[in-house]
Coordinates of C-alpha atoms and ligand atoms in Angstrom, one line a residue:
M1 CA -0.2 -0.1 -0.3
T2 CA 1.3 3.2 -1.2
V3 CA 1.6 5.5 2.2
S4 CA -1.3 8.1 0.7
R5 CA -3.6 5.0 1.1
L6 CA -2.2 4.0 4.1
K7 CA -2.9 7.6 5.2
K8 CA -6.7 7.8 3.5
A9 CA -7.8 4.4 5.5
G10 CA -6.6 6.6 9.1
K11 CA -3.2 5.2 9.8
S12 CA -0.8 8.0 11.6
I13 CA 2.6 8.3 9.5
G14 CA 5.6 8.6 11.4
F15 CA 9.1 9.5 9.5
V16 CA 12.7 8.9 10.3
P17 CA 14.9 10.8 7.6
T18 CA 18.2 9.3 8.2
M19 CA 21.6 8.9 5.8
G20 CA 22.4 5.9 7.0
A21 CA 25.2 3.5 8.5
L22 CA 22.6 3.2 11.4
H23 CA 23.9 2.5 14.9
Q24 CA 21.3 3.1 18.1
G25 CA 21.0 6.3 18.1
H26 CA 18.7 6.2 14.7
L27 CA 17.3 3.1 16.1
S28 CA 16.0 5.1 19.3
L29 CA 13.9 7.5 17.1
L30 CA 12.7 4.3 15.1
N31 CA 11.7 2.7 18.2
C32 CA 10.0 5.9 19.4
C33 CA 8.2 6.3 16.0
R34 CA 6.7 2.7 15.9
S35 CA 5.3 3.4 19.5
Q36 CA 3.6 6.5 18.5
N37 CA 2.1 5.6 14.8
N38 CA 0.5 2.8 13.1
M39 CA 3.2 3.0 10.1
T40 CA 6.9 4.0 10.5
V41 CA 8.5 5.4 7.5
A42 CA 12.6 5.6 7.1
S43 CA 14.4 7.1 4.2
I44 CA 18.4 6.2 3.4
F45 CA 19.6 8.7 1.5
V46 CA 22.9 10.5 1.9
N47 CA 22.3 13.8 0.5
P48 CA 24.9 15.5 -1.8
T49 CA 23.5 18.7 -1.6
Q50 CA 24.3 19.3 2.0
F51 CA 27.4 18.5 1.9
N52 CA 30.4 21.8 1.3
N53 CA 33.0 18.9 1.1
P54 CA 33.3 16.8 -1.4
D55 CA 35.9 14.9 0.3
D56 CA 33.4 14.6 3.4
Y57 CA 30.5 13.7 1.2
A58 CA 32.8 11.1 -0.9
C59 CA 33.8 9.4 2.4
Y60 CA 30.9 9.5 4.3
P61 CA 30.0 5.9 5.4
R62 CA 27.5 3.8 3.2
T63 CA 26.6 0.6 4.5
P64 CA 23.1 -0.1 3.0
E65 CA 22.9 -4.0 3.8
S66 CA 23.0 -3.9 7.3
D67 CA 20.9 -0.9 7.6
L68 CA 18.5 -2.9 6.0
E69 CA 19.0 -5.7 8.2
M70 CA 18.6 -3.4 11.1
L71 CA 15.4 -1.6 10.0
R72 CA 14.1 -5.0 9.0
N73 CA 14.8 -6.0 13.0
S74 CA 13.6 -3.3 14.3
G75 CA 10.1 -3.3 12.8
C76 CA 10.6 -0.7 10.6
D77 CA 7.2 -0.7 7.9
I78 CA 8.4 0.7 5.0
V79 CA 11.7 2.1 3.6
F80 CA 12.6 4.6 1.0
L81 CA 16.3 4.3 -0.4
P82 CA 16.2 6.9 -3.4
D83 CA 19.3 7.4 -5.8
E84 CA 20.4 10.6 -6.4
H85 CA 17.9 10.7 -10.1
E86 CA 15.2 10.0 -8.0
M87 CA 16.0 13.1 -5.8
Y88 CA 17.2 15.5 -7.7
P89 CA 15.9 14.8 -11.2
A90 CA 16.9 18.5 -12.4
P91 CA 19.1 21.0 -10.6
D92 CA 17.8 22.6 -7.3
N93 CA 18.7 26.0 -7.1
R94 CA 16.2 26.9 -4.7
M95 CA 17.0 29.4 -1.5
F96 CA 15.5 29.1 1.3
D97 CA 14.7 31.7 4.0
L98 CA 16.0 30.1 7.1
G99 CA 15.5 33.3 9.2
G100 CA 19.4 33.5 10.2
L101 CA 19.2 29.7 12.0
D102 CA 21.5 28.6 9.0
K103 CA 24.1 31.4 9.5
V104 CA 25.2 30.8 12.5
M105 CA 27.8 27.7 14.1
E106 CA 27.3 24.7 11.6
G107 CA 26.4 27.5 8.9
L108 CA 29.3 29.7 9.1
Y109 CA 31.4 26.5 8.7
R110 CA 29.4 24.3 6.5
P111 CA 28.1 27.3 4.0
G112 CA 24.8 26.0 2.1
H113 CA 25.0 23.1 4.3
F114 CA 21.0 24.0 6.0
N115 CA 20.0 25.0 2.2
G116 CA 20.9 21.9 1.0
V117 CA 19.0 20.3 4.4
A118 CA 16.1 22.1 3.2
M119 CA 15.8 21.0 -0.3
I120 CA 16.1 17.0 1.1
I121 CA 13.8 17.5 3.9
T122 CA 10.7 19.6 1.6
R123 CA 11.2 17.0 -1.2
L124 CA 10.7 14.4 2.0
F125 CA 8.2 15.8 3.5
D126 CA 6.0 16.7 -0.4
L127 CA 6.3 13.1 -0.7
I128 CA 5.5 11.4 2.3
M129 CA 3.7 14.3 4.1
P130 CA 4.3 12.6 7.7
H131 CA 2.0 12.7 10.3
R132 CA 5.2 13.2 12.8
V133 CA 9.0 13.4 12.3
Y134 CA 11.1 12.0 14.6
L135 CA 14.9 14.0 15.2
G136 CA 17.7 13.5 17.1
Q137 CA 19.4 16.4 19.9
K138 CA 22.2 15.3 18.3
D139 CA 21.8 17.8 15.7
F140 CA 20.5 20.5 17.6
Q141 CA 20.9 23.1 15.1
Q142 CA 19.3 21.0 12.1
V143 CA 15.9 20.8 14.3
A144 CA 15.5 24.2 14.7
V145 CA 15.8 24.9 11.1
I146 CA 13.5 21.8 10.4
R147 CA 11.3 23.4 12.8
K148 CA 11.7 26.5 10.9
L149 CA 10.5 25.0 7.9
I150 CA 7.6 23.2 8.7
H151 CA 6.1 26.2 10.0
A152 CA 7.4 28.0 6.7
F153 CA 5.9 25.4 4.3
T154 CA 2.9 25.1 6.7
Y155 CA 3.7 20.7 6.5
P156 CA 1.3 18.7 8.9
T157 CA 3.7 17.5 11.3
E158 CA 4.8 17.6 14.4
V159 CA 8.2 17.4 15.6
V160 CA 9.5 14.9 18.0
V161 CA 13.3 15.1 19.1
C162 CA 14.8 12.2 20.8
P163 CA 18.2 12.7 23.2
T164 CA 21.2 12.1 22.0
V165 CA 22.4 8.2 22.5
R166 CA 26.2 7.9 23.6
E167 CA 28.6 5.3 24.0
A168 CA 29.5 3.9 27.5
D169 CA 32.2 6.7 27.5
G170 CA 29.7 9.5 26.6
L171 CA 30.8 10.0 22.8
A172 CA 27.7 11.5 21.0
M173 CA 26.8 8.0 18.6
S174 CA 27.4 9.5 15.1
S175 CA 27.7 7.3 11.0
R176 CA 31.4 9.4 11.0
N177 CA 32.3 7.8 14.4
R178 CA 33.2 4.6 12.5
L179 CA 35.7 6.8 10.6
L180 CA 37.8 7.1 13.9
N181 CA 41.0 5.0 14.1
A182 CA 41.2 3.7 17.6
E183 CA 43.8 6.2 19.2
Q184 CA 41.2 9.2 18.0
R185 CA 38.0 7.5 19.5
K186 CA 39.5 6.9 22.5
H187 CA 40.5 10.8 22.4
A188 CA 37.2 12.0 21.3
A189 CA 35.3 10.9 24.4
E190 CA 36.8 13.9 25.7
I191 CA 34.4 15.9 24.0
Y192 CA 31.3 14.8 26.5
K193 CA 33.9 14.7 29.1
V194 CA 34.8 18.8 28.7
M195 CA 31.7 19.7 28.4
S196 CA 30.1 18.0 30.7
Q197 CA 33.0 19.4 33.5
A198 CA 31.6 22.6 32.2
R199 CA 28.3 22.2 32.8
T200 CA 28.9 21.3 36.5
L201 CA 31.5 24.7 36.3
A202 CA 29.0 26.9 34.6
A203 CA 26.9 27.0 38.2
T204 CA 29.4 29.4 39.9
S205 CA 31.0 30.4 36.3
T206 CA 30.5 33.2 33.2
V207 CA 29.4 32.3 29.5
E208 CA 33.0 34.0 28.6
R209 CA 35.0 31.4 31.0
I210 CA 33.1 28.5 29.9
R211 CA 34.1 29.2 26.4
E212 CA 37.1 29.6 27.4
F213 CA 37.6 26.4 29.4
V214 CA 36.0 24.2 27.0
I215 CA 38.1 25.7 23.8
S216 CA 41.3 25.4 25.8
T217 CA 40.9 22.2 27.7
L218 CA 40.0 20.3 24.2
N219 CA 42.5 22.0 22.1
N220 CA 45.0 20.8 24.5
D221 CA 44.7 17.7 24.1
P222 CA 46.9 16.8 20.6
Y223 CA 43.9 14.7 18.5
L224 CA 41.6 17.5 19.1
S225 CA 41.1 21.0 17.0
V226 CA 38.1 22.5 18.1
E227 CA 36.3 24.5 15.2
Y228 CA 33.2 26.4 17.6
F229 CA 32.1 26.0 20.5
E230 CA 29.3 28.5 21.6
L231 CA 26.2 28.6 24.7
V232 CA 23.3 29.6 22.9
D233 CA 19.7 30.3 23.7
D234 CA 17.7 27.0 22.4
V235 CA 15.6 28.9 20.5
N236 CA 16.5 31.4 18.4
L237 CA 20.5 29.8 18.6
M238 CA 22.3 33.4 19.3
P239 CA 24.8 33.3 21.4
V240 CA 23.6 34.4 24.9
S241 CA 25.8 36.6 27.6
D242 CA 25.1 34.7 30.6
F243 CA 23.0 32.0 31.9
G244 CA 19.9 33.5 33.8
I245 CA 18.1 34.2 30.4
K246 CA 14.2 32.7 30.5
T247 CA 14.5 30.2 27.6
G248 CA 17.0 27.3 27.7
V249 CA 21.1 27.5 27.4
V250 CA 22.7 25.0 24.7
G251 CA 26.1 24.7 24.3
C252 CA 26.8 23.4 20.8
I253 CA 30.0 22.2 19.6
A254 CA 32.2 21.0 16.6
V255 CA 35.3 19.7 17.2
K256 CA 37.5 18.1 14.2
V257 CA 39.7 14.7 14.7
G258 CA 41.6 14.2 12.8
K259 CA 39.8 14.8 9.0
V260 CA 37.0 13.7 10.9
R261 CA 34.5 16.4 12.3
L262 CA 32.1 15.9 14.9
I263 CA 29.2 18.1 16.6
D264 CA 28.0 17.4 20.0
N265 CA 25.3 19.9 22.2
M266 CA 23.9 19.2 25.8
F267 CA 21.7 21.9 27.8
F268 CA 23.5 24.1 30.9
S269 CA 20.4 25.7 31.6
S270 CA 16.7 24.5 30.6
Ligands
LIG301 P1 22.1 10.7 9.8 O1 22.1 10.1 9.8 O2 23.1 11.5 10.5 O3 21.9 11.9 9.5 O4 21.0 11.0 11.2 C1 19.7 10.9 11.1 C2 18.6 11.3 12.4 O5 19.5 10.9 13.0 C3 19.3 12.8 12.7 O6 17.9 13.8 13.1 C4 19.7 12.9 13.8 O7 19.9 13.9 14.8 C5 19.6 11.3 14.4 N1 21.0 11.0 15.4 C6 21.8 11.1 15.1 N2 22.9 10.5 16.0 C7 21.9 10.6 17.3 C8 22.4 9.8 18.2 N3 23.0 9.9 18.6 N4 21.3 9.8 19.4 C9 20.4 10.4 18.8 N5 19.7 10.2 17.6 C10 20.8 10.7 16.6

């Protein structure tokens, strides 16, 4: 049955968009989706338009066979595994107004990234029109951008944000973790460790000192190089000057571990 028929038959459709190389983080989204909807749809597509760096696109892990096996075992009902031509039969030149959410943090270091995310998400939503979409807090800025798109295009879709799933040592699970060698993998755990320490210190410190602490401590590790660490308002993603604001404060970070770029975030106050 097609998704539109299922909808006509009154079934609720939950959607989990992914780029594959699936791990427990993705599975947590699928499990949540299954528990809240009649039908769970997952997509696997390594979207070229959201990669600003061709090497990153070329090296992005692709494991379709084990992905399909995991999806089968997790009770996913429908898997959408399009090829590039299917998603982009003609060049897509749309430019999205993302209200500045795309200009900070990831947007500064990955120019055009969120415009590419907007291209693929609108295409997937136009096809699937899910009742709910399941997104990971791991990609905090992406969640804000997708909320903005849903609002701008009046998609009838509710956003469900699922907590970041971590390895035993705290490293946020990511498809890119499999690109790390054993030494790099060990050092990558510092990201979560130092952010957690900073969160504790924040009770008696200032935003500026916390930023300095995180950036300098991580940069002291020869395996790590911080691209940015920002403490931002969880709604508009603008940097905060103190921890006392009414909305939440989120610490967002991007770190290069060798050539591998990892991101993470955590709430410092909510
Ligand atoms: P990706 O395949 O990396 O594009 O991620 C697909 C979805 O899975 C996005 O909504 C991510 O935020 C989410 N995701 C990725 N890693 C994690 C994680 N460690 N915990 C929870 N969700 C995640």
